[in-house]
Amino acid sequence: MPDRPRRIPEATVARLPLYYRALVEMAEQRTPTVSSERLAEMAGVNAAKVRKDFSYLGSYGTRGVGYDVEYLLFQISRELGLTQDWPVVIVGIGNLGAALANYRGFSARGFRIVALVDADPAKCGKEVGGLVVEPLADLPRIVAERDVAIGIIATPAAAAQEVAGLLVSAGVTSVLNFAPTVIAVPPGVSLRKVDLSIELQILSFYQQRRDEAAEGRRVAFGGLT
Amino acid sequence: MPDRPRRIPEATVARLPLYYRALVEMAEQRTPTVSSERLAEMAGVNAAKVRKDFSYLGSYGTRGVGYDVEYLLFQISRELGLTQDWPVVIVGIGNLGAALANYRGFSARGFRIVALVDADPAKCGKEVGGLVVEPLADLPRIVAERDVAIGIIATPAAAAQEVAGLLVSAGVTSVLNFAPTVIAVPPGVSLRKVDLSIELQILSFYQQRRDEAAEGRRVAFGGLT
DNA sequence: CCGACCTTGTGACCAAATTCTCAAACTCCC
DNA sequence: GGGAGTTTGAGAATTTGGTCACAAGGTCGG
């Protein structure tokens, strides 16, 4: 048993998947070793950060050489829990839920979508991405029988909190929320959120700042209107 | 002209959309004022953070009373650039791109999808979410004619960097990348990314930690297998 | 108009994350 | 085997973000 109780900073955890992706690519090209600099470039961060991040996992590199791609890939996979596969349920099969159900990137990383659930009886029974949509009432049974640990919420905002509650009482301990609302989960349950329009709003903020700055310069320098 | 060169921390900018959403909700209920505490609850943060965040924007509250919902909403909208509407182009009309094209949450915040673009000739001419898919070759013209400032990339990873380049040379200065790969844009262009499987991987990390901890306890206490 | 009560705004402190820096440790070539 | 060249690992310094605590400034009832 390795010495587990190392504490890995959240910011580092959030970058591990980037390194993972870069390493998978290197492994596919049969590159035996990689430097922190090269890896940094591929992951879009800087080299010092890469090395510091890896130092939290352990000393897996060799000075003067770099990191062994296969070995590091294994260590990161293990750390991220990607050596096993995780049964996932998606609740809310609208446009977004259906797109997620069809998304190939999940299964590639060991996330296996085992059930699609929707409250709308009209949607139940339909097939989406190779699975039949099941009624919300069956959620507890589905989670228990198929050993689901991760739930994805892709419902409208109004239903999200209720669904989160159902997921948690059914036994799900990790929740990914796509609904544009804040939801609460009890301690001991992980929650992450993805909000599409928030990302656009952040872009809008900086975009507007640039536009204003440009406007300011144009006026200041007395350019033509 | 307000005193603009206030520097607003990135972390604060990322939370403004949360406050915005909460305030819209309060405004709909005709609530005239709101305290930092109430707002904190709705946005899922703590009250001190709310007040500190608002203090970067200016002193818009009244001691002993709280914040005027309408006024604060206006200030935040203005700050986020939501008082104007932003023409958006989506490149890559697969499952995800189509879901985004149909997503109602964008238009509700002033993001108007004005074009859908795909490299696949088979997809061009088809209608998705009320728009006809146009060929990638027309991107420069589309961006110029429709004054597009924001581009969304929803292509496969392999095409993302090339599309980013096309968007930027066409004049787009804000890019939201859904493709599971790192892309580079020149300075002066904003880039944000949403990676669906990365979020799951982060959940997987913590999920696995919990499972291991539970396992450790079970073994340590000599529970039944 | 006064005193009890609320709630903001912010300075001071604390924690987390990032960057800098360089000794240590390795390879490779001669 | 020794010296030049690489590259890691990690302590120190810096920057950024978060929390605390409370004075300042407001309301409101009497």
Short mmCIF file of C-alpha atoms (C1' of nucleotides) in Angstrom, two decimals:
data_model
loop_
_atom_site.label_atom_id
_atom_site.label_comp_id
_atom_site.label_asym_id
_atom_site.label_seq_id
_atom_site.Cartn_x
_atom_site.Cartn_y
_atom_site.Cartn_z
CA MET A 1 0.00 0.00 0.00
CA PRO A 2 1.57 3.30 -1.02
CA ASP A 3 1.80 6.14 1.46
CA ARG A 4 -1.57 7.61 0.59
CA PRO A 5 -2.42 10.41 2.92
CA ARG A 6 -0.45 12.90 0.80
CA ARG A 7 -2.58 15.97 0.35
CA ILE A 8 -2.84 17.09 -3.23
CA PRO A 9 -3.89 20.71 -3.79
CA GLU A 10 -7.19 21.18 -5.58
CA ALA A 11 -5.60 23.22 -8.30
CA THR A 12 -3.23 20.34 -8.99
CA VAL A 13 -6.04 17.80 -9.11
CA ALA A 14 -7.80 19.94 -11.68
CA ARG A 15 -4.73 19.82 -13.90
CA LEU A 16 -4.05 16.10 -13.66
CA PRO A 17 -6.56 15.34 -16.43
CA LEU A 18 -4.67 17.72 -18.72
CA TYR A 19 -1.44 15.88 -18.10
CA TYR A 20 -3.25 12.62 -18.51
CA ARG A 21 -4.49 13.64 -21.93
CA ALA A 22 -1.07 14.85 -23.02
CA LEU A 23 0.55 11.63 -21.82
CA VAL A 24 -1.97 9.45 -23.64
CA GLU A 25 -1.04 11.31 -26.79
CA MET A 26 2.67 10.81 -26.17
CA ALA A 27 2.13 7.13 -25.42
CA GLU A 28 0.25 6.70 -28.69
CA GLN A 29 3.26 8.10 -30.52
CA ARG A 30 5.47 5.68 -28.63
CA THR A 31 7.52 8.48 -27.12
CA PRO A 32 9.42 6.88 -24.23
CA THR A 33 10.17 9.95 -22.11
CA VAL A 34 8.99 13.52 -21.88
CA SER A 35 10.37 16.62 -20.19
CA SER A 36 8.33 18.92 -17.97
CA GLU A 37 8.81 21.59 -20.59
CA ARG A 38 7.31 19.57 -23.42
CA LEU A 39 4.47 18.40 -21.23
CA ALA A 40 3.81 21.96 -20.12
CA GLU A 41 3.49 23.03 -23.71
CA MET A 42 1.04 20.25 -24.47
CA ALA A 43 -1.06 20.93 -21.40
CA GLY A 44 -0.99 24.69 -21.82
CA VAL A 45 0.70 25.50 -18.52
CA ASN A 46 4.28 26.30 -17.54
CA ALA A 47 7.04 23.85 -16.76
CA ALA A 48 7.55 24.82 -13.12
CA LYS A 49 3.91 24.12 -12.45
CA VAL A 50 4.13 20.70 -14.06
CA ARG A 51 7.08 19.73 -11.90
CA LYS A 52 5.51 21.06 -8.72
CA ASP A 53 2.28 19.22 -9.49
CA PHE A 54 4.10 15.95 -10.04
CA SER A 55 6.14 16.45 -6.90
CA TYR A 56 2.88 16.16 -4.93
CA LEU A 57 2.33 12.71 -6.41
CA GLY A 58 5.86 11.53 -5.74
CA SER A 59 9.24 11.66 -7.43
CA TYR A 60 8.48 9.97 -10.69
CA GLY A 61 11.00 11.75 -12.91
CA THR A 62 14.69 11.32 -13.59
CA ARG A 63 16.94 14.37 -13.49
CA GLY A 64 18.63 15.09 -16.76
CA VAL A 65 16.18 12.82 -18.56
CA GLY A 66 12.55 13.65 -17.87
CA TYR A 67 9.55 11.47 -17.09
CA ASP A 68 8.93 7.95 -18.35
CA VAL A 69 5.70 8.34 -20.29
CA GLU A 70 4.20 4.92 -19.57
CA TYR A 71 5.06 4.96 -15.90
CA LEU A 72 3.82 8.48 -15.31
CA LEU A 73 0.66 7.74 -17.24
CA PHE A 74 -0.01 4.78 -15.01
CA GLN A 75 0.61 6.77 -11.84
CA ILE A 76 -1.72 9.54 -12.92
CA SER A 77 -4.40 7.09 -14.06
CA ARG A 78 -4.26 5.40 -10.73
CA GLU A 79 -4.38 8.70 -8.88
CA LEU A 80 -7.39 9.83 -10.91
CA GLY A 81 -9.12 6.50 -10.47
CA LEU A 82 -9.15 5.83 -14.20
CA THR A 83 -7.88 2.28 -13.84
CA GLN A 84 -11.39 1.20 -12.96
CA ASP A 85 -14.51 2.12 -14.80
CA TRP A 86 -17.24 4.22 -13.30
CA PRO A 87 -20.91 3.60 -13.96
CA VAL A 88 -22.63 6.93 -14.64
CA VAL A 89 -26.28 7.88 -14.79
CA ILE A 90 -27.53 10.92 -16.71
CA VAL A 91 -30.73 12.54 -15.47
CA GLY A 92 -32.57 14.82 -17.87
CA ILE A 93 -32.49 13.75 -21.50
CA GLY A 94 -33.11 17.01 -23.31
CA ASN A 95 -30.79 18.41 -25.94
CA LEU A 96 -27.84 18.53 -23.62
CA GLY A 97 -28.51 15.23 -21.87
CA ALA A 98 -28.83 13.50 -25.21
CA ALA A 99 -25.59 15.07 -26.45
CA LEU A 100 -23.83 13.86 -23.31
CA ALA A 101 -25.29 10.38 -23.77
CA ASN A 102 -23.80 10.31 -27.24
CA TYR A 103 -20.49 11.83 -26.26
CA ARG A 104 -17.67 9.44 -27.05
CA GLY A 105 -15.15 11.11 -24.75
CA PHE A 106 -16.66 9.66 -21.59
CA SER A 107 -16.32 5.99 -22.36
CA ALA A 108 -12.81 6.60 -23.64
CA ARG A 109 -11.83 7.60 -20.09
CA GLY A 110 -13.58 4.76 -18.31
CA PHE A 111 -16.87 6.50 -17.64
CA ARG A 112 -19.58 4.12 -18.69
CA ILE A 113 -23.05 5.54 -19.08
CA VAL A 114 -25.28 2.84 -17.68
CA ALA A 115 -28.61 4.63 -17.54
CA LEU A 116 -30.56 7.59 -18.86
CA VAL A 117 -33.39 8.88 -16.76
CA ASP A 118 -36.08 11.46 -17.41
CA ALA A 119 -39.16 12.64 -15.57
CA ASP A 120 -41.13 13.06 -18.79
CA PRO A 121 -43.12 9.87 -19.53
CA ALA A 122 -43.10 10.82 -23.21
CA LYS A 123 -39.34 10.42 -23.32
CA CYS A 124 -39.22 7.13 -21.43
CA GLY A 125 -38.84 4.09 -23.62
CA LYS A 126 -37.12 6.04 -26.35
CA GLU A 127 -33.60 5.07 -27.29
CA VAL A 128 -30.79 7.60 -27.04
CA GLY A 129 -27.17 6.74 -27.68
CA GLY A 130 -27.85 3.03 -27.42
CA LEU A 131 -29.72 3.20 -24.12
CA VAL A 132 -33.42 3.29 -23.35
CA VAL A 133 -34.60 6.25 -21.29
CA GLU A 134 -36.03 5.13 -17.96
CA PRO A 135 -38.49 6.85 -15.62
CA LEU A 136 -37.27 8.97 -12.74
CA ALA A 137 -39.13 6.75 -10.28
CA ASP A 138 -36.74 3.92 -11.08
CA LEU A 139 -33.68 5.95 -10.12
CA PRO A 140 -33.13 4.38 -6.66
CA ARG A 141 -33.30 0.87 -8.08
CA ILE A 142 -31.04 1.76 -11.02
CA VAL A 143 -28.38 3.32 -8.80
CA ALA A 144 -28.40 0.39 -6.39
CA GLU A 145 -28.47 -2.40 -8.96
CA ARG A 146 -25.92 -0.94 -11.34
CA ASP A 147 -23.62 0.36 -8.62
CA VAL A 148 -23.72 3.92 -9.87
CA ALA A 149 -21.41 6.32 -8.08
CA ILE A 150 -21.57 9.31 -10.40
CA GLY A 151 -24.68 11.20 -11.46
CA ILE A 152 -24.95 13.86 -14.15
CA ILE A 153 -27.76 16.39 -13.88
CA ALA A 154 -28.87 17.82 -17.23
CA THR A 155 -32.37 18.87 -16.27
CA PRO A 156 -33.88 22.35 -16.33
CA ALA A 157 -32.80 24.53 -13.40
CA ALA A 158 -36.11 24.12 -11.60
CA ALA A 159 -35.71 20.35 -11.26
CA ALA A 160 -32.01 20.24 -10.44
CA GLN A 161 -32.12 20.44 -6.65
CA GLU A 162 -34.79 17.80 -6.39
CA VAL A 163 -32.91 15.46 -8.70
CA ALA A 164 -29.72 16.04 -6.72
CA GLY A 165 -31.56 14.98 -3.58
CA LEU A 166 -32.88 11.85 -5.27
CA LEU A 167 -29.43 10.93 -6.56
CA VAL A 168 -27.83 11.38 -3.17
CA SER A 169 -30.45 9.41 -1.29
CA ALA A 170 -30.12 6.67 -3.87
CA GLY A 171 -26.44 6.45 -2.97
CA VAL A 172 -24.64 8.57 -5.54
CA THR A 173 -21.64 10.37 -4.03
CA SER A 174 -20.38 12.39 -6.99
CA VAL A 175 -22.57 14.82 -8.89
CA LEU A 176 -21.87 16.82 -12.03
CA ASN A 177 -24.41 19.59 -12.48
CA PHE A 178 -25.12 21.12 -15.89
CA ALA A 179 -28.31 22.85 -14.80
CA PRO A 180 -27.90 26.62 -14.55
CA THR A 181 -28.58 26.86 -10.84
CA VAL A 182 -26.80 26.40 -7.55
CA ILE A 183 -27.54 23.09 -5.87
CA ALA A 184 -26.58 21.86 -2.43
CA VAL A 185 -25.41 18.38 -1.52
CA PRO A 186 -24.61 16.96 1.92
CA PRO A 187 -21.02 16.78 3.15
CA GLY A 188 -19.22 13.73 1.82
CA VAL A 189 -20.71 14.16 -1.63
CA SER A 190 -18.60 15.81 -4.34
CA LEU A 191 -20.23 18.35 -6.56
CA ARG A 192 -18.92 20.04 -9.66
CA LYS A 193 -20.75 22.24 -12.05
CA VAL A 194 -20.53 23.27 -15.67
CA ASP A 195 -22.50 26.30 -16.66
CA LEU A 196 -22.42 27.09 -20.33
CA SER A 197 -23.78 30.59 -20.18
CA ILE A 198 -21.54 31.59 -17.29
CA GLU A 199 -18.53 30.90 -19.47
CA LEU A 200 -19.92 33.18 -22.15
CA GLN A 201 -20.61 35.87 -19.60
CA ILE A 202 -17.02 35.77 -18.42
CA LEU A 203 -15.85 36.14 -22.00
CA SER A 204 -18.29 38.98 -22.43
CA PHE A 205 -16.76 40.78 -19.46
CA TYR A 206 -13.27 40.77 -20.94
CA GLN A 207 -14.54 41.42 -24.44
CA GLN A 208 -16.35 44.50 -23.26
CA ARG A 209 -13.27 45.71 -21.40
CA ARG A 210 -11.25 45.43 -24.59
CA ASP A 211 -13.91 47.21 -26.62
CA GLU A 212 -14.02 50.04 -24.10
CA ALA A 213 -10.26 50.34 -24.04
CA ALA A 214 -10.21 50.51 -27.84
CA GLU A 215 -12.97 53.11 -27.78
CA GLY A 216 -11.03 55.11 -25.20
CA ARG A 217 -7.93 55.14 -27.36
CA ARG A 218 -9.89 56.10 -30.44
CA VAL A 219 -11.41 59.09 -28.68
CA ALA A 220 -8.23 60.09 -26.91
CA PHE A 221 -6.24 60.15 -30.13
CA GLY A 222 -8.97 62.02 -31.94
CA GLY A 223 -9.46 59.41 -34.64
CA LEU A 224 -12.15 59.75 -37.26
CA THR A 225 -15.59 58.76 -36.08
CA MET B 1 -17.43 58.25 -17.78
CA PRO B 2 -16.99 56.17 -14.64
CA ASP B 3 -13.55 55.61 -13.19
CA ARG B 4 -12.89 52.46 -15.15
CA PRO B 5 -9.38 51.28 -14.58
CA ARG B 6 -10.45 49.43 -11.42
CA ARG B 7 -8.87 46.02 -11.53
CA ILE B 8 -11.35 43.28 -10.76
CA PRO B 9 -9.82 39.97 -9.63
CA GLU B 10 -10.43 37.06 -11.97
CA ALA B 11 -12.06 35.06 -9.23
CA THR B 12 -14.54 37.86 -8.71
CA VAL B 13 -15.32 38.11 -12.42
CA ALA B 14 -16.06 34.40 -12.45
CA ARG B 15 -18.61 34.89 -9.68
CA LEU B 16 -20.41 37.89 -11.15
CA PRO B 17 -22.60 35.66 -13.34
CA LEU B 18 -23.74 33.81 -10.21
CA TYR B 19 -24.80 37.05 -8.57
CA TYR B 20 -26.38 38.12 -11.81
CA ARG B 21 -28.50 34.99 -11.91
CA ALA B 22 -29.53 35.34 -8.28
CA LEU B 23 -30.45 38.99 -8.80
CA VAL B 24 -32.53 38.22 -11.88
CA GLU B 25 -34.46 35.78 -9.75
CA MET B 26 -34.97 38.34 -6.99
CA ALA B 27 -36.05 40.95 -9.52
CA GLU B 28 -38.63 38.55 -10.96
CA GLN B 29 -40.12 38.18 -7.50
CA ARG B 30 -40.18 41.96 -7.16
CA THR B 31 -37.95 41.88 -4.11
CA PRO B 32 -36.71 45.46 -3.72
CA THR B 33 -33.56 44.88 -1.69
CA VAL B 34 -31.34 41.99 -0.76
CA SER B 35 -28.65 41.49 1.88
CA SER B 36 -25.23 40.05 1.17
CA GLU B 37 -26.21 37.12 3.33
CA ARG B 38 -29.28 36.23 1.29
CA LEU B 39 -27.41 36.72 -1.96
CA ALA B 40 -24.58 34.55 -0.68
CA GLU B 41 -27.00 31.75 0.02
CA MET B 42 -28.49 31.97 -3.44
CA ALA B 43 -25.13 32.07 -5.16
CA GLY B 44 -23.63 29.32 -3.02
CA VAL B 45 -20.81 31.41 -1.56
CA ASN B 46 -20.34 33.20 1.77
CA ALA B 47 -21.48 36.69 2.65
CA ALA B 48 -18.05 38.19 3.18
CA LYS B 49 -17.06 37.17 -0.30
CA VAL B 50 -20.16 38.75 -1.78
CA ARG B 51 -19.42 42.06 -0.10
CA LYS B 52 -15.75 41.99 -1.03
CA ASP B 53 -16.65 41.19 -4.63
CA PHE B 54 -19.11 44.06 -4.82
CA SER B 55 -16.63 46.42 -3.22
CA TYR B 56 -14.44 45.96 -6.32
CA LEU B 57 -17.28 47.27 -8.45
CA GLY B 58 -18.03 50.23 -6.20
CA SER B 59 -20.14 50.97 -3.16
CA TYR B 60 -23.55 50.01 -4.38
CA GLY B 61 -25.08 48.92 -1.07
CA THR B 62 -26.67 50.77 1.84
CA ARG B 63 -25.54 49.94 5.34
CA GLY B 64 -28.30 48.65 7.50
CA VAL B 65 -30.42 47.89 4.43
CA GLY B 66 -28.65 45.84 1.81
CA TYR B 67 -28.44 46.20 -1.95
CA ASP B 68 -31.10 47.58 -4.21
CA VAL B 69 -31.87 44.65 -6.48
CA GLU B 70 -32.63 46.60 -9.65
CA TYR B 71 -29.71 48.95 -9.30
CA LEU B 72 -27.20 46.23 -8.49
CA LEU B 73 -28.55 44.10 -11.31
CA PHE B 74 -28.00 46.96 -13.70
CA GLN B 75 -24.46 47.58 -12.48
CA ILE B 76 -23.50 43.94 -12.81
CA SER B 77 -25.13 43.64 -16.23
CA ARG B 78 -23.18 46.63 -17.38
CA GLU B 79 -19.97 45.28 -15.94
CA LEU B 80 -20.50 41.92 -17.62
CA GLY B 81 -21.43 43.54 -20.90
CA LEU B 82 -24.90 42.04 -20.84
CA THR B 83 -26.63 45.30 -21.70
CA GLN B 84 -25.73 44.74 -25.31
CA ASP B 85 -26.21 41.56 -27.23
CA TRP B 86 -23.36 39.56 -28.57
CA PRO B 87 -23.49 37.77 -31.89
CA VAL B 88 -22.06 34.29 -31.51
CA VAL B 89 -20.98 31.71 -34.06
CA ILE B 90 -20.83 27.99 -33.29
CA VAL B 91 -18.34 25.93 -35.26
CA GLY B 92 -18.84 22.18 -35.34
CA ILE B 93 -22.44 21.02 -35.41
CA GLY B 94 -22.20 17.54 -33.99
CA ASN B 95 -24.19 16.36 -30.99
CA LEU B 96 -22.78 18.98 -28.71
CA GLY B 97 -22.81 21.82 -31.23
CA ALA B 98 -26.44 21.09 -32.02
CA ALA B 99 -27.34 20.99 -28.33
CA LEU B 100 -25.65 24.35 -27.85
CA ALA B 101 -27.49 25.76 -30.87
CA ASN B 102 -30.76 24.73 -29.25
CA TYR B 103 -29.80 25.88 -25.77
CA ARG B 104 -32.24 28.54 -24.58
CA GLY B 105 -29.96 29.85 -21.84
CA PHE B 106 -27.71 31.72 -24.24
CA SER B 107 -30.27 34.00 -25.81
CA ALA B 108 -31.76 34.69 -22.39
CA ARG B 109 -28.47 36.37 -21.45
CA GLY B 110 -28.04 38.36 -24.64
CA PHE B 111 -25.92 35.88 -26.54
CA ARG B 112 -27.49 35.60 -29.96
CA ILE B 113 -26.41 32.68 -32.06
CA VAL B 114 -26.14 34.13 -35.54
CA ALA B 115 -24.45 31.32 -37.42
CA LEU B 116 -23.72 27.61 -37.34
CA VAL B 117 -20.72 26.42 -39.29
CA ASP B 118 -19.45 22.95 -40.10
CA ALA B 119 -16.69 21.57 -42.28
CA ASP B 120 -18.79 18.60 -43.34
CA PRO B 121 -20.62 19.39 -46.61
CA ALA B 122 -23.25 16.81 -45.70
CA LYS B 123 -24.28 18.92 -42.71
CA CYS B 124 -24.37 22.24 -44.57
CA GLY B 125 -27.81 23.36 -45.61
CA LYS B 126 -29.47 21.45 -42.80
CA GLU B 127 -31.45 23.37 -40.26
CA VAL B 128 -30.52 23.17 -36.60
CA GLY B 129 -32.22 25.25 -33.93
CA GLY B 130 -33.73 27.58 -36.48
CA LEU B 131 -30.48 28.27 -38.36
CA VAL B 132 -29.06 26.77 -41.51
CA VAL B 133 -25.62 25.21 -41.16
CA GLU B 134 -23.09 27.03 -43.35
CA PRO B 135 -19.77 25.86 -44.77
CA LEU B 136 -16.53 26.53 -42.95
CA ALA B 137 -15.19 28.41 -45.96
CA ASP B 138 -17.76 31.14 -45.36
CA LEU B 139 -16.55 31.78 -41.82
CA PRO B 140 -14.53 34.94 -42.58
CA ARG B 141 -17.45 36.51 -44.41
CA ILE B 142 -19.93 35.49 -41.71
CA VAL B 143 -17.80 36.93 -38.92
CA ALA B 144 -17.25 40.19 -40.76
CA GLU B 145 -20.80 40.72 -42.00
CA ARG B 146 -22.57 39.74 -38.81
CA ASP B 147 -20.09 41.44 -36.52
CA VAL B 148 -19.34 38.28 -34.57
CA ALA B 149 -17.09 38.77 -31.56
CA ILE B 150 -17.50 35.42 -29.84
CA GLY B 151 -16.84 32.00 -31.33
CA ILE B 152 -17.72 28.63 -29.85
CA ILE B 153 -15.67 25.63 -30.91
CA ALA B 154 -17.54 22.33 -30.69
CA THR B 155 -15.51 20.36 -33.21
CA PRO B 156 -13.51 17.18 -32.63
CA ALA B 157 -10.18 17.78 -30.90
CA ALA B 158 -8.19 17.35 -34.10
CA ALA B 159 -9.86 20.31 -35.79
CA ALA B 160 -9.99 22.68 -32.84
CA GLN B 161 -6.69 24.49 -33.26
CA GLU B 162 -7.24 25.08 -36.94
CA VAL B 163 -10.74 26.42 -36.32
CA ALA B 164 -9.41 28.67 -33.56
CA GLY B 165 -6.94 30.11 -36.03
CA LEU B 166 -9.67 30.71 -38.59
CA LEU B 167 -11.91 32.39 -36.02
CA VAL B 168 -9.14 34.68 -34.83
CA SER B 169 -8.03 35.69 -38.30
CA ALA B 170 -11.64 36.38 -39.17
CA GLY B 171 -11.72 38.86 -36.30
CA VAL B 172 -13.19 36.94 -33.36
CA THR B 173 -11.60 38.01 -30.07
CA SER B 174 -13.34 35.70 -27.60
CA VAL B 175 -13.29 31.94 -27.94
CA LEU B 176 -15.06 29.27 -25.93
CA ASN B 177 -13.57 25.85 -26.56
CA PHE B 178 -15.52 22.65 -25.97
CA ALA B 179 -13.09 20.44 -27.85
CA PRO B 180 -11.07 18.21 -25.54
CA THR B 181 -7.70 19.66 -26.42
CA VAL B 182 -5.54 22.62 -25.53
CA ILE B 183 -5.63 25.39 -28.09
CA ALA B 184 -3.54 28.53 -28.33
CA VAL B 185 -4.74 31.98 -29.30
CA PRO B 186 -2.72 35.16 -29.76
CA PRO B 187 -2.48 37.74 -26.98
CA GLY B 188 -5.49 40.03 -26.92
CA VAL B 189 -7.88 37.16 -27.56
CA SER B 190 -9.74 35.66 -24.60
CA LEU B 191 -10.05 31.92 -24.36
CA ARG B 192 -12.06 29.79 -22.01
CA LYS B 193 -12.60 26.10 -22.12
CA VAL B 194 -15.17 23.61 -20.98
CA ASP B 195 -14.08 20.00 -20.93
CA LEU B 196 -16.79 17.57 -20.02
CA SER B 197 -14.64 14.57 -19.34
CA ILE B 198 -12.16 16.55 -17.26
CA GLU B 199 -14.92 17.37 -14.82
CA LEU B 200 -15.76 13.69 -14.49
CA GLN B 201 -12.12 12.86 -13.96
CA ILE B 202 -11.89 15.35 -11.11
CA LEU B 203 -14.96 13.77 -9.53
CA SER B 204 -13.40 10.37 -10.04
CA PHE B 205 -10.29 11.48 -8.14
CA TYR B 206 -12.23 12.44 -5.03
CA GLN B 207 -14.61 9.50 -5.37
CA GLN B 208 -11.70 7.12 -5.40
CA ARG B 209 -10.15 8.82 -2.38
CA ARG B 210 -13.37 8.32 -0.47
CA ASP B 211 -13.65 4.69 -1.55
CA GLU B 212 -10.09 4.03 -0.44
CA ALA B 213 -10.66 5.71 2.89
CA ALA B 214 -13.78 3.60 3.43
CA GLU B 215 -11.86 0.50 2.45
CA GLY B 216 -9.08 1.44 4.86
CA ARG B 217 -11.54 1.79 7.72
CA ARG B 218 -13.25 -1.47 6.90
CA VAL B 219 -9.96 -3.36 6.97
CA ALA B 220 -8.62 -1.55 10.01
CA PHE B 221 -11.71 -2.29 12.06
CA GLY B 222 -11.80 -5.89 10.89
CA GLY B 223 -15.30 -5.65 9.46
CA LEU B 224 -16.89 -8.57 7.67
CA THR B 225 -15.79 -8.96 4.08
"C1'" DC C 1 -33.57 63.32 18.35
"C1'" DC C 2 -31.87 59.28 20.58
"C1'" DG C 3 -30.60 54.69 21.21
"C1'" DA C 4 -31.09 49.89 19.63
"C1'" DC C 5 -30.33 47.33 15.82
"C1'" DC C 6 -28.74 46.04 11.02
"C1'" DT C 7 -25.73 45.57 7.28
"C1'" DT C 8 -22.10 47.29 4.45
"C1'" DG C 9 -17.24 48.21 3.26
"C1'" DT C 10 -12.64 47.37 4.16
"C1'" DG C 11 -8.20 46.78 6.54
"C1'" DA C 12 -5.74 43.06 8.61
"C1'" DC C 13 -4.82 38.56 8.62
"C1'" DC C 14 -4.46 33.90 6.81
"C1'" DA C 15 -4.35 30.24 3.21
"C1'" DA C 16 -3.63 28.64 -1.37
"C1'" DA C 17 -1.41 28.85 -5.61
"C1'" DT C 18 2.20 30.27 -8.56
"C1'" DT C 19 6.70 31.46 -9.85
"C1'" DC C 20 11.63 31.76 -9.09
"C1'" DT C 21 15.75 29.71 -8.29
"C1'" DC C 22 19.29 26.53 -7.87
"C1'" DA C 23 21.49 22.39 -5.88
"C1'" DA C 24 21.26 17.61 -6.97
"C1'" DA C 25 21.45 13.97 -10.07
"C1'" DC C 26 21.43 12.12 -14.32
"C1'" DT C 27 23.36 11.40 -19.56
"C1'" DC C 28 26.58 11.65 -23.02
"C1'" DC C 29 30.78 12.38 -25.29
"C1'" DC C 30 35.55 12.32 -25.37
"C1'" DG D 1 36.18 8.86 -15.51
"C1'" DG D 2 35.57 13.68 -15.88
"C1'" DG D 3 33.42 17.75 -17.56
"C1'" DA D 4 29.67 19.92 -20.14
"C1'" DG D 5 24.98 19.97 -20.67
"C1'" DT D 6 20.11 18.65 -19.04
"C1'" DT D 7 16.39 18.36 -16.23
"C1'" DT D 8 14.19 17.32 -11.90
"C1'" DG D 9 12.66 18.42 -7.07
"C1'" DA D 10 11.73 21.46 -3.74
"C1'" DG D 11 12.57 25.53 -0.59
"C1'" DA D 12 11.78 30.52 -0.70
"C1'" DA D 13 9.52 34.46 -2.32
"C1'" DT D 14 5.65 36.42 -4.40
"C1'" DT D 15 1.04 36.88 -5.83
"C1'" DT D 16 -3.62 35.94 -5.51
"C1'" DG D 17 -7.67 34.74 -3.15
"C1'" DG D 18 -10.47 34.05 1.11
"C1'" DT D 19 -11.94 35.03 5.83
"C1'" DC D 20 -12.43 37.72 10.00
"C1'" DA D 21 -13.70 41.40 12.60
"C1'" DC D 22 -15.37 45.74 13.33
"C1'" DA D 23 -15.97 50.78 12.57
"C1'" DA D 24 -18.94 53.48 9.76
"C1'" DG D 25 -23.19 54.60 8.38
"C1'" DG D 26 -27.63 53.65 7.70
"C1'" DT D 27 -32.95 52.42 9.55
"C1'" DC D 28 -36.66 52.63 12.75
"C1'" DG D 29 -39.55 52.97 16.91
"C1'" DG D 30 -40.60 55.83 20.53
#
